[in-house]
Amino acid sequence: MASKRPLTLEYTAEGAAKFLRGNESLIDALPYVDHVPPELRPLVDSLIEEEKRKSIKLPSDYLRELPPVRAPHFDEHPVLKTEYERVRSKEAMKPLDTTRYRLDPPPQNRRGDVNAWRESLNNAHSQLEHQHLRILNQELLLKHGDKAWRAQVQLNEASVKSLEQQLAAIKKETDQLNRERKLQQHAAGAELSKMDRQYLAQVRKNWAIERACMRLEEEVEAAESELQRRVQAVVVQSAEPASNGVELAPEVPSDAEAEVVMDGPVAVSTAVGEAGSETQEVHQGAAQPGVQAPNDAEANGDTDM
């Protein structure tokens, strides 16, 4: 019993081509473009078999779509009808009756039967007529045999030529169909390759952007840490009392400095520059006349008594 194996998928391939029939289940593949490495061939075959098992169309469905075979008519040929029925019912053919090819007399027990002798006489007449027909056929063959043979050969050659033309037309259509499939599949393969390259380029671009964002975040964090350190240093230095009794007002970070965290790398560098300028102003104020900064010796308590 032959196994019913599906041949097509339950979905229809998108993008109908010229050579595809509409409303028909098709296997979507690009055999002219898809090159499978030898090591992946077993995996691909297993996937193909799995897709075949999911198909809703069986081999018997293809025969069902063909037009029905014309029923034979043997109304005017009873012999052919009898033989057709015998072959259809798978009965064995009866052995040939060779008694009519012999000139046997009636059997010994029927030698006195007139009907038996009449049957033998009719058989002899049949044999005589058969021999007469053989002689006529031989004469016709000798007279017209070569001409009939040439006519039959010409008829056979014409039939062969007609079949060869039909075969060539079918091969031409098949080649044209395969050529169209190959061109369309190569075009689809080029489009798929282009999309694949675009996808990889976008992935690499996104990866580069992500790396750049990570570097910027690291720079922002480093700038914020440096700014906090400098601001704290300025605040601590401003809060220390001067040695000459002049107390400097503590420097409070401005709103712009407090919002550096939210302003990005440019604001960070600006705030750092402002903090540096304020520190420089504090040192310049300490160097002005009337405000004498303690020297190293006084700061260390090494003054001469």
mmCIF file of N, CA and C in Angstrom, residues 176-292:
data_model
loop_
_atom_site.group_PDB
_atom_site.id
_atom_site.type_symbol
_atom_site.label_atom_id
_atom_site.label_comp_id
_atom_site.label_asym_id
_atom_site.label_seq_id
_atom_site.Cartn_x
_atom_site.Cartn_y
_atom_site.Cartn_z
ATOM 1 N N GLN A 176 11.941 28.047 -21.290
ATOM 2 C CA GLN A 176 11.513 29.419 -21.047
ATOM 3 C C GLN A 176 11.008 29.588 -19.625
ATOM 4 N N LEU A 177 10.271 28.581 -19.156
ATOM 5 C CA LEU A 177 9.768 28.627 -17.786
ATOM 6 C C LEU A 177 10.918 28.606 -16.782
ATOM 7 N N ASN A 178 11.892 27.711 -16.999
ATOM 8 C CA ASN A 178 13.044 27.647 -16.095
ATOM 9 C C ASN A 178 13.876 28.923 -16.168
ATOM 10 N N ARG A 179 13.983 29.506 -17.381
ATOM 11 C CA ARG A 179 14.741 30.741 -17.530
ATOM 12 C C ARG A 179 14.070 31.880 -16.751
ATOM 13 N N GLU A 180 12.737 31.961 -16.876
ATOM 14 C CA GLU A 180 12.023 32.992 -16.128
ATOM 15 C C GLU A 180 12.171 32.774 -14.629
ATOM 16 N N ARG A 181 12.077 31.532 -14.209
ATOM 17 C CA ARG A 181 12.259 31.242 -12.781
ATOM 18 C C ARG A 181 13.659 31.629 -12.320
ATOM 19 N N LYS A 182 14.652 31.307 -13.129
ATOM 20 C CA LYS A 182 16.026 31.625 -12.736
ATOM 21 C C LYS A 182 16.229 33.127 -12.640
ATOM 22 N N LEU A 183 15.732 33.874 -13.646
ATOM 23 C CA LEU A 183 15.885 35.324 -13.610
ATOM 24 C C LEU A 183 15.165 35.923 -12.412
ATOM 25 N N GLN A 184 13.946 35.464 -12.170
ATOM 26 C CA GLN A 184 13.197 36.005 -11.047
ATOM 27 C C GLN A 184 13.850 35.648 -9.726
ATOM 28 N N GLN A 185 14.365 34.428 -9.615
ATOM 29 C CA GLN A 185 15.008 34.031 -8.371
ATOM 30 C C GLN A 185 16.322 34.771 -8.160
ATOM 31 N N HIS A 186 17.077 35.021 -9.243
ATOM 32 C CA HIS A 186 18.296 35.804 -9.097
ATOM 33 C C HIS A 186 17.971 37.243 -8.688
ATOM 34 N N ALA A 187 16.897 37.797 -9.264
ATOM 35 C CA ALA A 187 16.493 39.149 -8.853
ATOM 36 C C ALA A 187 16.078 39.165 -7.386
ATOM 37 N N ALA A 188 15.305 38.146 -6.986
ATOM 38 C CA ALA A 188 14.913 38.066 -5.577
ATOM 39 C C ALA A 188 16.118 37.843 -4.682
ATOM 40 N N GLY A 189 17.082 37.026 -5.148
ATOM 41 C CA GLY A 189 18.290 36.802 -4.357
ATOM 42 C C GLY A 189 19.110 38.067 -4.192
ATOM 43 N N ALA A 190 19.218 38.859 -5.279
ATOM 44 C CA ALA A 190 19.945 40.127 -5.171
ATOM 45 C C ALA A 190 19.250 41.073 -4.200
ATOM 46 N N GLU A 191 17.918 41.106 -4.250
ATOM 47 C CA GLU A 191 17.182 41.964 -3.318
ATOM 48 C C GLU A 191 17.360 41.494 -1.884
ATOM 49 N N LEU A 192 17.324 40.182 -1.681
ATOM 50 C CA LEU A 192 17.535 39.650 -0.332
ATOM 51 C C LEU A 192 18.944 39.950 0.165
ATOM 52 N N SER A 193 19.939 39.812 -0.719
ATOM 53 C CA SER A 193 21.317 40.132 -0.329
ATOM 54 C C SER A 193 21.451 41.606 0.028
ATOM 55 N N LYS A 194 20.809 42.466 -0.756
ATOM 56 C CA LYS A 194 20.850 43.897 -0.468
ATOM 57 C C LYS A 194 20.227 44.193 0.887
ATOM 58 N N MET A 195 19.084 43.598 1.164
ATOM 59 C CA MET A 195 18.441 43.808 2.457
ATOM 60 C C MET A 195 19.285 43.251 3.592
ATOM 61 N N ASP A 196 19.951 42.124 3.337
ATOM 62 C CA ASP A 196 20.821 41.549 4.357
ATOM 63 C C ASP A 196 21.985 42.485 4.665
ATOM 64 N N ARG A 197 22.589 43.054 3.602
ATOM 65 C CA ARG A 197 23.672 44.002 3.821
ATOM 66 C C ARG A 197 23.187 45.250 4.556
ATOM 67 N N GLN A 198 21.997 45.744 4.187
ATOM 68 C CA GLN A 198 21.452 46.901 4.890
ATOM 69 C C GLN A 198 21.193 46.592 6.354
ATOM 70 N N TYR A 199 20.694 45.402 6.618
ATOM 71 C CA TYR A 199 20.439 45.012 7.999
ATOM 72 C C TYR A 199 21.740 44.959 8.803
ATOM 73 N N LEU A 200 22.783 44.346 8.225
ATOM 74 C CA LEU A 200 24.059 44.272 8.922
ATOM 75 C C LEU A 200 24.653 45.664 9.116
ATOM 76 N N ALA A 201 24.508 46.538 8.108
ATOM 77 C CA ALA A 201 25.019 47.898 8.247
ATOM 78 C C ALA A 201 24.289 48.640 9.365
ATOM 79 N N GLN A 202 22.975 48.476 9.445
ATOM 80 C CA GLN A 202 22.227 49.123 10.511
ATOM 81 C C GLN A 202 22.614 48.566 11.875
ATOM 82 N N VAL A 203 22.846 47.253 11.948
ATOM 83 C CA VAL A 203 23.266 46.659 13.218
ATOM 84 C C VAL A 203 24.620 47.225 13.648
ATOM 85 N N ARG A 204 25.568 47.304 12.681
ATOM 86 C CA ARG A 204 26.876 47.878 13.016
ATOM 87 C C ARG A 204 26.749 49.355 13.405
ATOM 88 N N LYS A 205 25.890 50.092 12.711
ATOM 89 C CA LYS A 205 25.688 51.500 13.040
ATOM 90 C C LYS A 205 25.094 51.652 14.426
ATOM 91 N N ASN A 206 24.092 50.854 14.748
ATOM 92 C CA ASN A 206 23.495 50.910 16.081
ATOM 93 C C ASN A 206 24.519 50.544 17.153
ATOM 94 N N TRP A 207 25.359 49.563 16.843
ATOM 95 C CA TRP A 207 26.386 49.182 17.807
ATOM 96 C C TRP A 207 27.378 50.320 18.028
ATOM 97 N N ALA A 208 27.791 51.001 16.931
ATOM 98 C CA ALA A 208 28.711 52.135 17.063
ATOM 99 C C ALA A 208 28.067 53.267 17.854
ATOM 100 N N ILE A 209 26.767 53.538 17.591
ATOM 101 C CA ILE A 209 26.067 54.583 18.337
ATOM 102 C C ILE A 209 25.992 54.227 19.814
ATOM 103 N N GLU A 210 25.717 52.981 20.097
ATOM 104 C CA GLU A 210 25.651 52.547 21.492
ATOM 105 C C GLU A 210 27.001 52.695 22.179
ATOM 106 N N ARG A 211 28.079 52.334 21.474
ATOM 107 C CA ARG A 211 29.411 52.506 22.046
ATOM 108 C C ARG A 211 29.715 53.983 22.280
ATOM 109 N N ALA A 212 29.345 54.837 21.327
ATOM 110 C CA ALA A 212 29.579 56.280 21.494
ATOM 111 C C ALA A 212 28.786 56.828 22.666
ATOM 112 N N CYS A 213 27.533 56.373 22.809
ATOM 113 C CA CYS A 213 26.722 56.820 23.942
ATOM 114 C C CYS A 213 27.340 56.381 25.266
ATOM 115 N N MET A 214 27.858 55.141 25.301
ATOM 116 C CA MET A 214 28.511 54.669 26.521
ATOM 117 C C MET A 214 29.740 55.509 26.842
ATOM 118 N N ARG A 215 30.551 55.856 25.828
ATOM 119 C CA ARG A 215 31.717 56.695 26.065
ATOM 120 C C ARG A 215 31.310 58.086 26.550
ATOM 121 N N LEU A 216 30.256 58.659 25.941
ATOM 122 C CA LEU A 216 29.784 59.965 26.384
ATOM 123 C C LEU A 216 29.284 59.923 27.820
ATOM 124 N N GLU A 217 28.560 58.857 28.169
ATOM 125 C CA GLU A 217 28.105 58.723 29.550
ATOM 126 C C GLU A 217 29.281 58.633 30.513
ATOM 127 N N GLU A 218 30.310 57.884 30.113
ATOM 128 C CA GLU A 218 31.491 57.808 30.972
ATOM 129 C C GLU A 218 32.165 59.165 31.102
ATOM 130 N N GLU A 219 32.274 59.918 29.985
ATOM 131 C CA GLU A 219 32.868 61.250 30.053
ATOM 132 C C GLU A 219 32.030 62.189 30.917
ATOM 133 N N VAL A 220 30.706 62.119 30.796
ATOM 134 C CA VAL A 220 29.832 62.962 31.611
ATOM 135 C C VAL A 220 30.003 62.637 33.086
ATOM 136 N N GLU A 221 30.052 61.335 33.422
ATOM 137 C CA GLU A 221 30.238 60.949 34.812
ATOM 138 C C GLU A 221 31.586 61.434 35.336
ATOM 139 N N ALA A 222 32.641 61.301 34.514
ATOM 140 C CA ALA A 222 33.954 61.788 34.941
ATOM 141 C C ALA A 222 33.937 63.301 35.112
ATOM 142 N N ALA A 223 33.284 64.033 34.190
ATOM 143 C CA ALA A 223 33.219 65.495 34.304
ATOM 144 C C ALA A 223 32.422 65.913 35.530
ATOM 145 N N GLU A 224 31.325 65.216 35.812
ATOM 146 C CA GLU A 224 30.535 65.528 37.002
ATOM 147 C C GLU A 224 31.351 65.301 38.266
ATOM 148 N N SER A 225 32.082 64.207 38.324
ATOM 149 C CA SER A 225 32.920 63.924 39.500
ATOM 150 C C SER A 225 33.986 65.005 39.669
ATOM 151 N N GLU A 226 34.632 65.395 38.560
ATOM 152 C CA GLU A 226 35.644 66.445 38.634
ATOM 153 C C GLU A 226 35.038 67.768 39.061
ATOM 154 N N LEU A 227 33.841 68.079 38.563
ATOM 155 C CA LEU A 227 33.181 69.328 38.944
ATOM 156 C C LEU A 227 32.829 69.336 40.419
ATOM 157 N N GLN A 228 32.280 68.230 40.909
ATOM 158 C CA GLN A 228 31.954 68.157 42.329
ATOM 159 C C GLN A 228 33.202 68.320 43.187
ATOM 160 N N ARG A 229 34.282 67.694 42.765
ATOM 161 C CA ARG A 229 35.521 67.820 43.539
ATOM 162 C C ARG A 229 36.008 69.257 43.573
ATOM 163 N N ARG A 230 35.987 69.939 42.433
ATOM 164 C CA ARG A 230 36.457 71.316 42.377
ATOM 165 C C ARG A 230 35.541 72.260 43.139
ATOM 166 N N VAL A 231 34.223 72.046 43.014
ATOM 167 C CA VAL A 231 33.287 72.902 43.757
ATOM 168 C C VAL A 231 33.488 72.744 45.256
ATOM 169 N N GLN A 232 33.634 71.504 45.714
ATOM 170 C CA GLN A 232 33.895 71.278 47.133
ATOM 171 C C GLN A 232 35.197 71.918 47.564
ATOM 172 N N ALA A 233 36.232 71.850 46.722
ATOM 173 C CA ALA A 233 37.500 72.491 47.067
ATOM 174 C C ALA A 233 37.347 73.998 47.169
ATOM 175 N N VAL A 234 36.578 74.612 46.257
ATOM 176 C CA VAL A 234 36.355 76.055 46.299
ATOM 177 C C VAL A 234 35.579 76.442 47.547
ATOM 178 N N VAL A 235 34.550 75.642 47.874
ATOM 179 C CA VAL A 235 33.738 75.947 49.059
ATOM 180 C C VAL A 235 34.570 75.837 50.326
ATOM 181 N N VAL A 236 35.382 74.806 50.441
ATOM 182 C CA VAL A 236 36.221 74.618 51.635
ATOM 183 C C VAL A 236 37.239 75.739 51.754
ATOM 184 N N GLN A 237 37.869 76.117 50.650
ATOM 185 C CA GLN A 237 38.868 77.180 50.667
ATOM 186 C C GLN A 237 38.240 78.525 51.008
ATOM 187 N N SER A 238 37.032 78.764 50.539
ATOM 188 C CA SER A 238 36.353 80.029 50.822
ATOM 189 C C SER A 238 35.887 80.098 52.259
ATOM 190 N N ALA A 239 35.577 78.977 52.881
ATOM 191 C CA ALA A 239 35.100 78.959 54.263
ATOM 192 C C ALA A 239 36.214 79.124 55.277
ATOM 193 N N GLU A 240 37.472 78.919 54.932
ATOM 194 C CA GLU A 240 38.591 79.067 55.872
ATOM 195 C C GLU A 240 38.833 80.544 56.158
ATOM 196 N N PRO A 241 38.992 80.998 57.480
ATOM 197 C CA PRO A 241 39.230 82.413 57.822
ATOM 198 C C PRO A 241 40.632 82.830 57.431
ATOM 199 N N ALA A 242 40.756 84.051 57.016
ATOM 200 C CA ALA A 242 42.080 84.590 56.660
ATOM 201 C C ALA A 242 42.886 84.846 57.920
ATOM 202 N N SER A 243 44.223 84.801 57.801
ATOM 203 C CA SER A 243 45.104 84.955 58.956
ATOM 204 C C SER A 243 45.144 86.375 59.483
ATOM 205 N N ASN A 244 44.758 87.376 58.708
ATOM 206 C CA ASN A 244 44.794 88.778 59.136
ATOM 207 C C ASN A 244 43.479 89.214 59.747
ATOM 208 N N GLY A 245 42.607 88.314 60.047
ATOM 209 C CA GLY A 245 41.342 88.658 60.676
ATOM 210 C C GLY A 245 40.249 88.958 59.708
ATOM 211 N N VAL A 246 40.506 89.009 58.446
ATOM 212 C CA VAL A 246 39.465 89.256 57.443
ATOM 213 C C VAL A 246 38.830 87.921 57.075
ATOM 214 N N GLU A 247 37.551 87.861 57.333
ATOM 215 C CA GLU A 247 36.845 86.601 57.064
ATOM 216 C C GLU A 247 36.157 86.706 55.708
ATOM 217 N N LEU A 248 36.468 85.776 54.888
ATOM 218 C CA LEU A 248 35.869 85.754 53.550
ATOM 219 C C LEU A 248 34.523 85.057 53.594
ATOM 220 N N ALA A 249 33.590 85.603 52.841
ATOM 221 C CA ALA A 249 32.263 84.967 52.784
ATOM 222 C C ALA A 249 32.349 83.666 52.000
ATOM 223 N N PRO A 250 31.694 82.688 52.491
ATOM 224 C CA PRO A 250 31.744 81.395 51.759
ATOM 225 C C PRO A 250 31.087 81.516 50.393
ATOM 226 N N GLU A 251 31.734 80.917 49.486
ATOM 227 C CA GLU A 251 31.215 80.916 48.117
ATOM 228 C C GLU A 251 30.211 79.772 47.967
ATOM 229 N N VAL A 252 29.026 80.123 47.600
ATOM 230 C CA VAL A 252 27.980 79.113 47.391
ATOM 231 C C VAL A 252 27.862 78.836 45.890
ATOM 232 N N PRO A 253 27.823 77.627 45.487
ATOM 233 C CA PRO A 253 27.690 77.345 44.042
ATOM 234 C C PRO A 253 26.434 77.959 43.478
ATOM 235 N N SER A 254 26.584 78.530 42.340
ATOM 236 C CA SER A 254 25.432 79.152 41.681
ATOM 237 C C SER A 254 24.469 78.106 41.144
ATOM 238 N N ASP A 255 23.300 78.629 40.686
ATOM 239 C CA ASP A 255 22.303 77.718 40.109
ATOM 240 C C ASP A 255 22.821 77.049 38.856
ATOM 241 N N ALA A 256 23.636 77.775 38.088
ATOM 242 C CA ALA A 256 24.185 77.178 36.856
ATOM 243 C C ALA A 256 25.085 76.011 37.188
ATOM 244 N N GLU A 257 25.866 76.168 38.309
ATOM 245 C CA GLU A 257 26.736 75.056 38.690
ATOM 246 C C GLU A 257 25.930 73.879 39.208
ATOM 247 N N ALA A 258 24.794 74.181 39.898
ATOM 248 C CA ALA A 258 23.971 73.083 40.413
ATOM 249 C C ALA A 258 23.267 72.327 39.314
ATOM 250 N N GLU A 259 23.042 73.000 38.176
ATOM 251 C CA GLU A 259 22.326 72.356 37.072
ATOM 252 C C GLU A 259 23.260 71.770 36.037
ATOM 253 N N VAL A 260 24.545 71.649 36.361
ATOM 254 C CA VAL A 260 25.501 71.123 35.394
ATOM 255 C C VAL A 260 25.183 69.672 35.074
ATOM 256 N N VAL A 261 24.679 68.966 36.060
ATOM 257 C CA VAL A 261 24.420 67.539 35.849
ATOM 258 C C VAL A 261 23.398 67.320 34.766
ATOM 259 N N MET A 262 22.458 68.290 34.636
ATOM 260 C CA MET A 262 21.394 68.128 33.659
ATOM 261 C C MET A 262 21.718 68.741 32.322
ATOM 262 N N ASP A 263 22.882 69.430 32.187
ATOM 263 C CA ASP A 263 23.143 70.170 30.960
ATOM 264 C C ASP A 263 24.087 69.476 30.012
ATOM 265 N N GLY A 264 24.687 68.361 30.333
ATOM 266 C CA GLY A 264 25.526 67.634 29.397
ATOM 267 C C GLY A 264 26.962 68.039 29.478
ATOM 268 N N PRO A 265 27.795 67.471 28.567
ATOM 269 C CA PRO A 265 29.239 67.713 28.611
ATOM 270 C C PRO A 265 29.623 69.160 28.402
ATOM 271 N N VAL A 266 28.881 69.934 27.603
ATOM 272 C CA VAL A 266 29.242 71.328 27.339
ATOM 273 C C VAL A 266 29.091 72.161 28.597
ATOM 274 N N ALA A 267 27.959 71.943 29.311
ATOM 275 C CA ALA A 267 27.741 72.673 30.549
ATOM 276 C C ALA A 267 28.768 72.291 31.587
ATOM 277 N N VAL A 268 29.174 71.010 31.580
ATOM 278 C CA VAL A 268 30.177 70.554 32.539
ATOM 279 C C VAL A 268 31.481 71.315 32.335
ATOM 280 N N SER A 269 31.943 71.402 31.085
ATOM 281 C CA SER A 269 33.188 72.118 30.808
ATOM 282 C C SER A 269 33.065 73.593 31.140
ATOM 283 N N THR A 270 31.896 74.212 30.901
ATOM 284 C CA THR A 270 31.683 75.620 31.220
ATOM 285 C C THR A 270 31.729 75.862 32.709
ATOM 286 N N ALA A 271 31.029 74.946 33.454
ATOM 287 C CA ALA A 271 31.011 75.087 34.910
ATOM 288 C C ALA A 271 32.400 74.913 35.483
ATOM 289 N N VAL A 272 33.146 73.973 34.913
ATOM 290 C CA VAL A 272 34.526 73.772 35.378
ATOM 291 C C VAL A 272 35.343 75.024 35.138
ATOM 292 N N GLY A 273 35.175 75.655 33.988
ATOM 293 C CA GLY A 273 35.898 76.904 33.702
ATOM 294 C C GLY A 273 35.521 78.017 34.661
ATOM 295 N N GLU A 274 34.206 78.142 34.978
ATOM 296 C CA GLU A 274 33.770 79.166 35.919
ATOM 297 C C GLU A 274 34.328 78.923 37.308
ATOM 298 N N ALA A 275 34.317 77.622 37.728
ATOM 299 C CA ALA A 275 34.868 77.303 39.044
ATOM 300 C C ALA A 275 36.337 77.663 39.110
ATOM 301 N N GLY A 276 37.077 77.406 38.042
ATOM 302 C CA GLY A 276 38.495 77.758 38.004
ATOM 303 C C GLY A 276 38.705 79.267 38.071
ATOM 304 N N SER A 277 37.845 80.038 37.402
ATOM 305 C CA SER A 277 37.977 81.501 37.430
ATOM 306 C C SER A 277 37.680 82.065 38.805
ATOM 307 N N GLU A 278 36.669 81.500 39.495
ATOM 308 C CA GLU A 278 36.358 81.967 40.846
ATOM 309 C C GLU A 278 37.519 81.685 41.785
ATOM 310 N N THR A 279 38.114 80.520 41.635
ATOM 311 C CA THR A 279 39.271 80.197 42.479
ATOM 312 C C THR A 279 40.409 81.181 42.241
ATOM 313 N N GLN A 280 40.604 81.542 40.982
ATOM 314 C CA GLN A 280 41.661 82.496 40.654
ATOM 315 C C GLN A 280 41.371 83.864 41.255
ATOM 316 N N GLU A 281 40.075 84.285 41.262
ATOM 317 C CA GLU A 281 39.719 85.567 41.844
ATOM 318 C C GLU A 281 39.985 85.592 43.333
ATOM 319 N N VAL A 282 39.700 84.453 44.000
ATOM 320 C CA VAL A 282 39.941 84.387 45.445
ATOM 321 C C VAL A 282 41.412 84.583 45.733
ATOM 322 N N HIS A 283 42.266 83.928 44.982
ATOM 323 C CA HIS A 283 43.708 84.074 45.174
ATOM 324 C C HIS A 283 44.172 85.486 44.848
ATOM 325 N N GLN A 284 43.588 86.123 43.821
ATOM 326 C CA GLN A 284 43.961 87.490 43.500
ATOM 327 C C GLN A 284 43.550 88.458 44.602
ATOM 328 N N GLY A 285 42.350 88.213 45.213
ATOM 329 C CA GLY A 285 41.908 89.050 46.317
ATOM 330 C C GLY A 285 42.835 88.956 47.501
ATOM 331 N N ALA A 286 43.374 87.773 47.730
ATOM 332 C CA ALA A 286 44.314 87.602 48.839
ATOM 333 C C ALA A 286 45.617 88.323 48.578
ATOM 334 N N ALA A 287 45.944 88.549 47.310
ATOM 335 C CA ALA A 287 47.204 89.225 46.976
ATOM 336 C C ALA A 287 47.082 90.732 46.902
ATOM 337 N N GLN A 288 45.886 91.304 47.119
ATOM 338 C CA GLN A 288 45.707 92.756 47.015
ATOM 339 C C GLN A 288 46.346 93.452 48.212
ATOM 340 N N PRO A 289 46.632 94.754 48.104
ATOM 341 C CA PRO A 289 47.217 95.504 49.231
ATOM 342 C C PRO A 289 46.243 95.569 50.386
ATOM 343 N N GLY A 290 46.739 95.509 51.551
ATOM 344 C CA GLY A 290 45.934 95.531 52.764
ATOM 345 C C GLY A 290 45.533 94.179 53.236
ATOM 346 N N VAL A 291 45.642 93.227 52.353
ATOM 347 C CA VAL A 291 45.323 91.845 52.739
ATOM 348 C C VAL A 291 46.552 91.040 52.505
ATOM 349 N N GLN A 292 47.225 90.704 53.578
ATOM 350 C CA GLN A 292 48.503 90.002 53.457
ATOM 351 C C GLN A 292 48.290 88.542 53.769
#
